[in-house]
Amino acid sequence: MNGILSWWDGVEEWLTGLPFIPQLIVTAIVLIPLATVAASGVNYLVGRLFSKLGRAEADDDHGLGI
């Protein structure tokens, strides 16, 4: 575990040592794919949960009678 923590500290130190624009670019390159994967995973889990609870897909009008 100490090896992983040491590696992470090195990455963090390297990233914070960069100027702002390269920090922004590196962070966006890493965070956008991670956020997409996390959102897809949550979407999948919620869909599975709703299907187990018997909830059907929501209608386009969301029950407003429009």
GROMACS .gro file of C-alpha atoms in nm:
model
   66
    1MET     CA    1   0.000   0.000   0.000
    2ASN     CA    2   0.288   0.235   0.072
    3GLY     CA    3   0.410   0.190  -0.285
    4ILE     CA    4   0.076   0.301  -0.427
    5LEU     CA    5   0.061   0.598  -0.192
    6SER     CA    6   0.415   0.700  -0.282
    7TRP     CA    7   0.335   0.676  -0.652
    8TRP     CA    8   0.017   0.882  -0.607
    9ASP     CA    9   0.208   1.147  -0.411
   10GLY     CA   10   0.460   1.169  -0.695
   11VAL     CA   11   0.185   1.209  -0.955
   12GLU     CA   12   0.013   1.472  -0.742
   13GLU     CA   13   0.338   1.660  -0.691
   14TRP     CA   14   0.413   1.651  -1.064
   15LEU     CA   15   0.065   1.774  -1.154
   16THR     CA   16   0.066   2.060  -0.905
   17GLY     CA   17   0.409   2.165  -1.032
   18LEU     CA   18   0.277   2.220  -1.384
   19PRO     CA   19   0.157   2.561  -1.503
   20PHE     CA   20  -0.220   2.614  -1.509
   21ILE     CA   21  -0.297   2.534  -1.875
   22PRO     CA   22  -0.108   2.200  -1.879
   23GLN     CA   23  -0.274   2.113  -1.545
   24LEU     CA   24  -0.612   2.184  -1.703
   25ILE     CA   25  -0.536   1.976  -2.012
   26VAL     CA   26  -0.402   1.676  -1.816
   27THR     CA   27  -0.692   1.690  -1.572
   28ALA     CA   28  -0.949   1.710  -1.853
   29ILE     CA   29  -0.787   1.420  -2.040
   30VAL     CA   30  -0.808   1.207  -1.725
   31LEU     CA   31  -1.136   1.328  -1.572
   32ILE     CA   32  -1.359   1.330  -1.880
   33PRO     CA   33  -1.314   0.956  -1.950
   34LEU     CA   34  -1.337   0.868  -1.579
   35ALA     CA   35  -1.653   1.075  -1.534
   36THR     CA   36  -1.805   0.915  -1.845
   37VAL     CA   37  -1.730   0.565  -1.717
   38ALA     CA   38  -1.867   0.651  -1.371
   39ALA     CA   39  -2.186   0.802  -1.518
   40SER     CA   40  -2.238   0.498  -1.742
   41GLY     CA   41  -2.190   0.269  -1.445
   42VAL     CA   42  -2.439   0.458  -1.232
   43ASN     CA   43  -2.687   0.464  -1.522
   44TYR     CA   44  -2.652   0.088  -1.564
   45LEU     CA   45  -2.697   0.020  -1.191
   46VAL     CA   46  -3.003   0.245  -1.164
   47GLY     CA   47  -3.154   0.078  -1.470
   48ARG     CA   48  -3.099  -0.264  -1.317
   49LEU     CA   49  -3.246  -0.149  -0.985
   50PHE     CA   50  -3.555  -0.006  -1.153
   51SER     CA   51  -3.604  -0.322  -1.357
   52LYS     CA   52  -3.585  -0.532  -1.040
   53LEU     CA   53  -3.838  -0.306  -0.870
   54GLY     CA   54  -4.072  -0.344  -1.167
   55ARG     CA   55  -4.059   0.018  -1.279
   56ALA     CA   56  -4.104   0.053  -1.655
   57GLU     CA   57  -3.929   0.308  -1.873
   58ALA     CA   58  -4.064   0.657  -1.812
   59ASP     CA   59  -4.300   0.801  -2.073
   60ASP     CA   60  -4.189   1.100  -2.274
   61ASP     CA   61  -4.457   1.320  -2.116
   62HIS     CA   62  -4.360   1.216  -1.759
   63GLY     CA   63  -4.722   1.173  -1.659
   64LEU     CA   64  -4.820   1.531  -1.736
   65GLY     CA   65  -5.088   1.430  -1.987
   66ILE     CA   66  -4.940   1.650  -2.255
   0.00000   0.00000   0.00000
